Coordinates of C-alpha atoms and ligand atoms in Angstrom, one line a residue:
M1 CA 83.1 124.7 115.3
V2 CA 83.9 126.7 112.1
R3 CA 86.9 125.4 110.0
T4 CA 89.1 128.0 107.9
G5 CA 92.0 126.6 105.7
R6 CA 92.5 123.4 104.7
H7 CA 92.3 120.5 106.7
F8 CA 95.6 118.6 107.4
L9 CA 95.3 114.6 106.4
Q10 CA 97.9 113.5 108.0
I11 CA 96.9 109.9 108.3
P12 CA 99.2 107.1 106.5
G13 CA 96.6 106.6 104.1
P14 CA 94.1 107.8 102.1
T15 CA 96.6 110.5 101.6
N16 CA 96.1 114.4 100.5
V17 CA 95.0 114.4 96.6
P18 CA 96.7 117.4 94.3
D19 CA 94.8 119.8 92.5
R20 CA 95.8 118.4 89.4
V21 CA 94.4 115.3 89.9
L22 CA 91.3 116.4 91.5
R23 CA 90.6 118.2 88.4
A24 CA 91.6 115.3 86.2
I25 CA 88.7 113.7 88.2
D26 CA 86.3 116.2 87.7
Q27 CA 85.4 115.1 84.2
P28 CA 82.1 113.9 82.4
V29 CA 82.0 110.2 82.5
V30 CA 83.0 108.6 79.0
D31 CA 81.7 105.0 77.5
H32 CA 84.1 102.7 78.8
R33 CA 83.6 100.4 75.5
G34 CA 84.0 103.4 73.4
P35 CA 87.6 104.7 71.8
E36 CA 88.5 107.2 74.3
F37 CA 88.1 105.0 77.1
A38 CA 90.5 102.4 75.6
M39 CA 93.7 105.0 75.1
L40 CA 93.5 106.0 79.0
A41 CA 93.3 102.6 79.6
S42 CA 96.5 101.7 77.6
E43 CA 98.3 104.8 79.1
V44 CA 97.7 103.8 82.6
L45 CA 98.7 100.1 82.5
E46 CA 101.7 100.2 80.9
S47 CA 102.9 104.2 82.9
L48 CA 102.0 101.6 86.0
R49 CA 105.0 99.2 85.2
P50 CA 107.9 101.6 86.0
I51 CA 106.2 102.9 88.9
F52 CA 106.4 98.8 90.0
Q53 CA 109.8 98.7 88.7
T54 CA 108.5 95.9 86.2
R55 CA 108.6 94.9 82.7
G56 CA 105.3 92.4 83.0
S57 CA 101.8 93.1 84.0
V58 CA 100.1 95.2 86.5
V59 CA 95.9 94.7 86.6
V60 CA 94.3 97.6 88.0
Y61 CA 91.1 96.6 89.9
P62 CA 87.8 98.9 91.1
G63 CA 88.6 97.7 94.7
S64 CA 90.6 98.9 98.2
G65 CA 93.5 97.3 98.7
T66 CA 92.0 94.6 100.7
G67 CA 90.8 93.2 97.4
A68 CA 94.1 93.0 95.9
W69 CA 95.1 91.0 98.8
E70 CA 92.4 88.9 97.9
A71 CA 93.7 88.5 94.3
A72 CA 96.8 88.0 94.9
I73 CA 95.7 84.7 96.8
V74 CA 93.1 83.4 94.9
N75 CA 94.9 83.4 91.5
T76 CA 97.7 81.6 92.9
L77 CA 97.1 79.2 95.6
S78 CA 94.6 76.1 95.8
P79 CA 92.9 74.8 99.0
G80 CA 95.2 73.4 101.8
D81 CA 98.2 75.1 100.4
Q82 CA 101.3 76.1 102.9
V83 CA 102.0 79.6 103.2
L84 CA 104.7 81.2 105.4
M85 CA 103.8 85.0 106.4
F86 CA 105.9 87.1 108.7
E87 CA 103.7 88.6 111.9
T88 CA 105.0 92.3 111.2
G89 CA 101.8 94.2 112.7
H90 CA 97.9 95.2 112.2
F91 CA 98.0 94.7 108.4
S92 CA 99.9 91.2 108.5
G93 CA 97.3 89.6 111.0
L94 CA 94.7 90.7 108.4
W95 CA 96.0 89.4 105.5
R96 CA 96.6 86.3 107.2
Q97 CA 93.3 86.3 107.7
V98 CA 92.1 87.0 104.2
A99 CA 94.4 83.8 103.4
E100 CA 93.2 81.8 106.3
N101 CA 89.5 82.6 105.3
F102 CA 90.0 80.5 102.0
G103 CA 91.5 77.7 103.6
V104 CA 95.0 78.7 102.7
Q105 CA 97.9 77.3 105.8
V106 CA 99.3 80.0 107.1
E107 CA 102.4 79.7 109.1
Y108 CA 103.0 82.8 111.0
L109 CA 106.6 83.4 112.1
P110 CA 105.9 85.7 115.3
G111 CA 107.3 89.3 115.2
S112 CA 107.5 92.2 118.0
W113 CA 105.5 95.0 115.4
R114 CA 109.0 96.9 116.4
H115 CA 111.0 95.4 113.3
G116 CA 110.2 94.3 109.9
A117 CA 110.3 91.0 108.6
V118 CA 113.9 88.7 109.7
P119 CA 115.3 87.0 106.6
S120 CA 117.5 84.7 108.5
E121 CA 114.4 83.3 110.2
I122 CA 112.5 83.1 106.8
E123 CA 115.7 81.7 105.2
A124 CA 115.8 79.1 108.6
R125 CA 112.0 77.8 107.9
L126 CA 112.4 77.7 104.4
S127 CA 115.6 75.5 104.5
D128 CA 113.6 72.9 106.4
D129 CA 111.0 72.8 104.0
K130 CA 112.7 70.2 102.0
N131 CA 109.7 69.1 100.2
H132 CA 108.7 72.3 99.4
S133 CA 105.5 72.5 100.9
F134 CA 105.4 76.3 101.4
K135 CA 103.7 77.9 97.9
A136 CA 104.3 81.4 99.0
V137 CA 106.1 83.8 101.2
M138 CA 104.1 86.8 101.9
V139 CA 105.3 89.9 103.6
V140 CA 104.1 93.2 104.0
H141 CA 106.8 95.5 102.7
S142 CA 105.5 99.0 104.9
E143 CA 103.5 98.3 107.6
T144 CA 101.4 101.0 107.9
S145 CA 100.4 100.2 111.4
T146 CA 104.4 100.3 112.6
G147 CA 106.2 102.5 110.7
V148 CA 108.7 99.6 109.8
T149 CA 110.0 98.2 106.3
S150 CA 110.9 94.9 105.8
R151 CA 113.9 94.4 103.6
I152 CA 112.9 92.6 100.4
S153 CA 115.7 92.1 98.8
E154 CA 116.8 90.5 101.5
I155 CA 114.1 88.0 101.8
R156 CA 114.6 87.1 98.2
G157 CA 118.2 86.5 99.0
A158 CA 117.0 84.2 101.7
M159 CA 115.0 82.4 99.5
D160 CA 117.5 82.1 96.5
R161 CA 120.1 80.5 99.3
V162 CA 118.3 77.7 100.1
R163 CA 116.9 77.2 96.4
H164 CA 113.1 77.6 97.7
P165 CA 110.8 77.7 94.5
A166 CA 107.2 79.8 96.4
L167 CA 106.4 82.8 95.6
L168 CA 107.3 86.1 97.0
I169 CA 104.1 88.0 97.6
V170 CA 104.8 91.7 98.6
D171 CA 102.2 93.9 100.2
A172 CA 103.5 97.3 98.4
I173 CA 100.2 99.0 99.4
S174 CA 101.8 102.2 101.5
S175 CA 105.6 101.9 100.1
L176 CA 104.5 102.2 96.4
A177 CA 105.6 105.6 94.5
S178 CA 106.8 106.6 98.1
I179 CA 109.9 104.1 99.0
D180 CA 111.8 102.3 96.5
F181 CA 110.1 99.0 95.6
R182 CA 111.7 96.7 92.4
H183 CA 109.5 94.2 91.5
D184 CA 111.8 92.9 89.1
E185 CA 115.0 93.5 90.3
W186 CA 114.0 91.8 93.8
G187 CA 112.0 88.8 92.2
V188 CA 108.7 90.0 93.4
D189 CA 106.0 87.6 92.0
V190 CA 102.6 89.5 92.9
A191 CA 102.7 92.9 94.3
V192 CA 99.7 94.2 96.0
A193 CA 99.4 98.0 95.9
G194 CA 96.4 100.8 96.5
S195 CA 95.5 103.7 95.1
Q196 CA 95.2 106.0 98.2
K197 CA 98.8 106.3 99.1
G198 CA 101.9 107.2 97.1
L199 CA 99.4 107.2 94.3
M200 CA 97.9 110.0 95.3
L201 CA 94.8 109.3 94.7
P202 CA 91.5 109.0 96.4
P203 CA 90.9 105.1 97.8
G204 CA 89.1 103.1 95.0
L205 CA 91.8 101.4 93.2
S206 CA 93.6 98.9 94.1
F207 CA 96.7 96.6 92.1
N208 CA 98.6 93.6 91.4
A209 CA 101.8 93.3 89.6
I210 CA 102.1 90.0 88.3
S211 CA 105.7 88.1 87.4
E212 CA 105.7 85.4 84.1
K213 CA 105.9 82.4 87.5
A214 CA 103.0 84.1 89.5
L215 CA 100.9 84.1 85.9
A216 CA 102.0 80.6 85.4
A217 CA 101.2 79.2 88.7
S218 CA 97.6 80.8 88.3
M219 CA 97.2 78.5 85.5
T220 CA 96.8 75.6 88.0
A221 CA 95.7 77.4 91.0
R222 CA 92.8 75.9 92.3
L223 CA 91.1 78.6 94.7
P224 CA 87.5 80.1 93.5
R225 CA 87.9 83.4 91.5
A226 CA 85.5 85.5 89.6
Y227 CA 85.8 89.2 90.2
W228 CA 89.5 88.7 90.6
D229 CA 90.4 86.4 88.0
W230 CA 93.7 87.7 86.6
K231 CA 93.0 85.9 83.0
Q232 CA 89.8 87.3 82.9
M233 CA 91.2 91.2 83.3
L234 CA 94.2 90.6 81.3
A235 CA 92.8 89.2 78.0
P236 CA 90.5 92.7 77.5
N237 CA 93.4 95.0 78.9
R238 CA 95.8 94.2 75.7
S239 CA 93.3 96.1 74.0
G240 CA 92.7 98.9 76.7
F241 CA 89.5 97.0 78.3
F242 CA 88.1 96.1 81.4
P243 CA 86.0 93.1 81.9
F244 CA 83.7 94.7 83.6
T245 CA 82.7 98.7 84.4
P246 CA 86.1 100.4 85.5
A247 CA 86.2 103.1 87.9
T248 CA 86.6 105.4 84.7
N249 CA 86.9 108.7 86.4
L250 CA 89.4 107.6 89.0
L251 CA 91.0 105.9 86.1
F252 CA 91.6 109.7 84.5
G253 CA 93.1 110.5 88.1
L254 CA 95.5 108.2 88.5
R255 CA 96.2 109.0 84.4
E256 CA 96.9 112.6 85.8
A257 CA 99.1 111.0 88.8
L258 CA 101.3 108.9 86.8
R259 CA 102.2 111.9 84.5
M260 CA 103.0 114.0 88.1
L261 CA 105.2 111.3 89.1
G262 CA 106.9 110.8 85.9
E263 CA 107.4 114.3 85.7
E264 CA 109.6 114.4 89.1
G265 CA 111.2 111.1 88.6
L266 CA 111.0 108.1 90.8
P267 CA 114.4 108.3 92.6
N268 CA 113.7 111.9 92.9
V269 CA 110.0 110.6 94.5
F270 CA 111.8 108.8 96.9
R271 CA 114.3 111.3 98.0
R272 CA 111.1 113.4 98.8
H273 CA 110.1 110.8 101.1
Q274 CA 113.0 110.2 102.5
R275 CA 113.9 113.5 103.3
H276 CA 110.4 114.2 105.1
G277 CA 110.6 110.5 107.3
E278 CA 114.4 111.8 108.4
A279 CA 112.9 115.2 109.5
T280 CA 109.9 113.7 111.1
R281 CA 112.2 111.4 113.1
A282 CA 114.5 114.3 114.0
A283 CA 111.4 115.7 115.4
V284 CA 110.2 112.4 117.5
R285 CA 113.7 112.6 118.8
A286 CA 113.7 115.9 120.1
W287 CA 110.8 115.6 121.4
G288 CA 112.2 112.9 123.7
L289 CA 109.6 110.5 122.4
E290 CA 110.4 107.1 120.9
I291 CA 110.1 106.1 117.5
L292 CA 108.3 102.5 117.4
C293 CA 110.5 100.9 114.6
E294 CA 113.9 99.8 116.8
D295 CA 116.2 99.5 113.3
P296 CA 116.9 102.3 111.6
R297 CA 117.3 100.0 108.5
E298 CA 113.7 99.4 108.7
Y299 CA 112.3 103.1 109.0
S300 CA 109.7 103.8 106.9
N301 CA 109.5 107.1 104.9
S302 CA 106.0 106.9 104.4
V303 CA 104.6 106.9 108.0
T304 CA 106.4 107.4 111.0
A305 CA 104.7 105.9 114.5
V306 CA 105.5 107.6 117.7
L307 CA 104.8 105.7 121.6
L308 CA 103.5 108.1 124.1
P309 CA 105.3 107.7 127.6
E310 CA 103.2 105.4 129.7
G311 CA 100.1 106.9 131.5
H312 CA 99.1 109.0 128.1
N313 CA 97.1 108.1 125.7
A314 CA 97.6 108.7 122.2
D315 CA 94.2 108.4 120.8
S316 CA 93.1 111.8 123.5
L317 CA 96.1 113.3 121.9
R318 CA 95.0 112.9 118.4
K319 CA 91.7 114.3 119.7
I320 CA 93.1 117.6 121.0
I321 CA 95.2 117.9 117.6
L322 CA 91.8 117.3 115.8
E323 CA 89.6 119.5 117.6
H324 CA 92.1 122.5 118.2
F325 CA 94.6 122.2 114.8
D326 CA 92.3 120.7 112.3
M327 CA 94.9 117.7 111.6
S328 CA 93.8 114.3 111.4
L329 CA 96.8 112.0 112.3
G330 CA 96.9 107.8 112.0
A331 CA 95.7 106.0 115.2
G332 CA 97.2 103.4 117.1
L333 CA 95.5 99.6 115.4
S334 CA 94.9 96.7 117.3
K335 CA 97.3 96.2 120.2
L336 CA 99.0 99.7 119.8
A337 CA 95.6 101.7 120.3
G338 CA 96.2 104.3 122.5
K339 CA 99.7 103.5 122.6
V340 CA 101.0 104.9 119.2
F341 CA 100.0 107.9 117.2
R342 CA 101.2 107.8 113.2
I343 CA 102.1 110.7 110.9
G344 CA 101.7 110.2 107.7
H345 CA 104.7 111.8 105.2
L346 CA 104.0 110.2 102.0
G347 CA 101.8 111.0 98.6
S348 CA 101.3 114.7 97.8
F349 CA 103.5 116.3 100.3
N350 CA 106.2 119.1 100.8
D351 CA 108.4 120.5 103.3
L352 CA 106.0 123.3 104.7
M353 CA 103.5 120.7 105.0
L354 CA 105.8 118.8 107.0
A355 CA 106.6 121.5 109.2
G356 CA 102.8 122.5 109.7
A357 CA 102.0 118.9 110.6
L358 CA 105.1 118.7 113.0
S359 CA 104.1 122.2 114.3
G360 CA 100.3 120.9 114.9
V361 CA 101.6 117.8 116.9
E362 CA 103.9 119.8 119.0
M363 CA 101.4 122.4 120.3
G364 CA 98.9 119.6 120.7
L365 CA 102.0 117.5 123.2
R366 CA 102.1 121.0 125.1
L367 CA 98.6 120.9 125.2
A368 CA 97.7 117.2 126.3
G369 CA 100.5 117.6 129.1
V370 CA 102.5 115.0 127.5
P371 CA 106.0 115.2 129.1
H372 CA 108.5 116.1 126.1
Q373 CA 110.8 118.7 125.4
D374 CA 110.6 121.6 123.1
G375 CA 112.2 121.8 119.9
G376 CA 111.1 119.3 117.9
V377 CA 110.0 121.4 114.6
A378 CA 113.2 123.4 114.9
A379 CA 115.0 119.8 114.6
A380 CA 113.0 118.4 111.9
L381 CA 113.8 122.4 109.9
N382 CA 117.6 122.0 110.2
S383 CA 116.8 118.0 109.2
L384 CA 115.0 119.5 105.9
T385 CA 117.8 122.5 105.1
A386 CA 120.9 120.2 106.0
A387 CA 119.5 117.4 103.7
E388 CA 118.6 119.7 101.0
G389 CA 121.7 122.1 101.4
I390 CA 119.8 125.2 101.2
R391 CA 122.1 126.3 104.2
K392 CA 123.7 125.1 107.3
P393 CA 121.8 123.8 109.9
V394 CA 120.8 126.8 112.4
P395 CA 120.9 125.7 116.1
S396 CA 117.9 125.3 117.8
L397 CA 116.7 128.4 120.0
T398 CA 115.2 126.4 122.5
Ligands
PLP401 C1 100.0 98.3 104.0 C2 98.2 97.8 104.0 N1 97.7 96.8 103.3 C3 96.7 96.9 103.6 C4 96.2 97.5 103.6 C5 94.2 97.4 103.5 O1 93.8 98.3 102.4 P1 92.7 99.0 102.2 O2 92.4 99.6 103.4 O3 92.4 99.5 100.8 O4 91.7 97.7 102.1 C6 96.3 98.9 104.3 C7 95.6 100.1 104.2 O5 95.7 101.0 104.7 C8 97.6 98.7 104.6 O6 98.4 99.9 104.8

């Protein structure tokens, strides 16, 4: 089929890469041991701190988010260590697997995939752990497979109330630069992130933000590590260099993306994502469909997972939407396969892109014969204009 116009990439990452970032990447490769590179890396490493809301170090790996998951584990833990994790969805399960592959003993508190990690359950389990056997609490902030966020500040509060010394390790892969994430204020010890979501870059870079406490833990942690070793990375980083060949051109892109985020201002970035999250949810409600996330306090402003009515397959709907409207939506993962589709509304995104994406969904629902009410797009437009205060909400015509 001949395609015209731009493809709509509405998966919850990789996200759309702004033209400014594409242009920045499109440069001749520089010497990664030369002065131009040192200036680039120094600027990028410094500008990343406010994005994580930390004064501490951030390391950048050529690698996907899974690599940064592994880095968080191998730098802080020893074989046989116990950690506490909460089942939030597909990604918490994969992260658990990485830890177990390294011989870490994971206690995995069960969850329904429809709510975030429960702070009171974490508190209860930690308060039973009188010997402080748990070396880390590992939580996914925005569970991309479900569109549910976990309340990290409340989890930190729970850990503090029982005075548990475990490290707090957080996957901020689909929250960083989209949903407020406060590394220092929330006492996060290691944050894990990737380039392909709120940072508006192609896949290929991943990150660890590291607290002093995590750095101290890394001095005695005994899991084997080489490529991911913070110590090997932090020493050359001080003068703007890497211990191996860095992803030079992605770093050009990262510099531009960080400048763009700086120009917009982080609070505005979060507000933009919130508006788009709210408008998307308004559309889903107007369609009469169910948002997977059950607790409004835990809605993710990066991604909305939508449940299809019994007897209707979300993958068939996605296929129709791709074929007819050239839009990619996120698939349901593992136990949600076929049951949900996910609308990504993060990264380089604006009101009209959202309106277009939701129009594609509404037309797809019609073509696929999924029972729904019209008016989702109108509800989203009302939400956008009401929140923006441009004009009074207009009543839906349907
Ligand atoms: C929350 C979360 N964690 C981890 C990952 C894994 O990252 P990657 O696929 O870049 O290895 C993803 C990927 O989408 C994710 O959304």
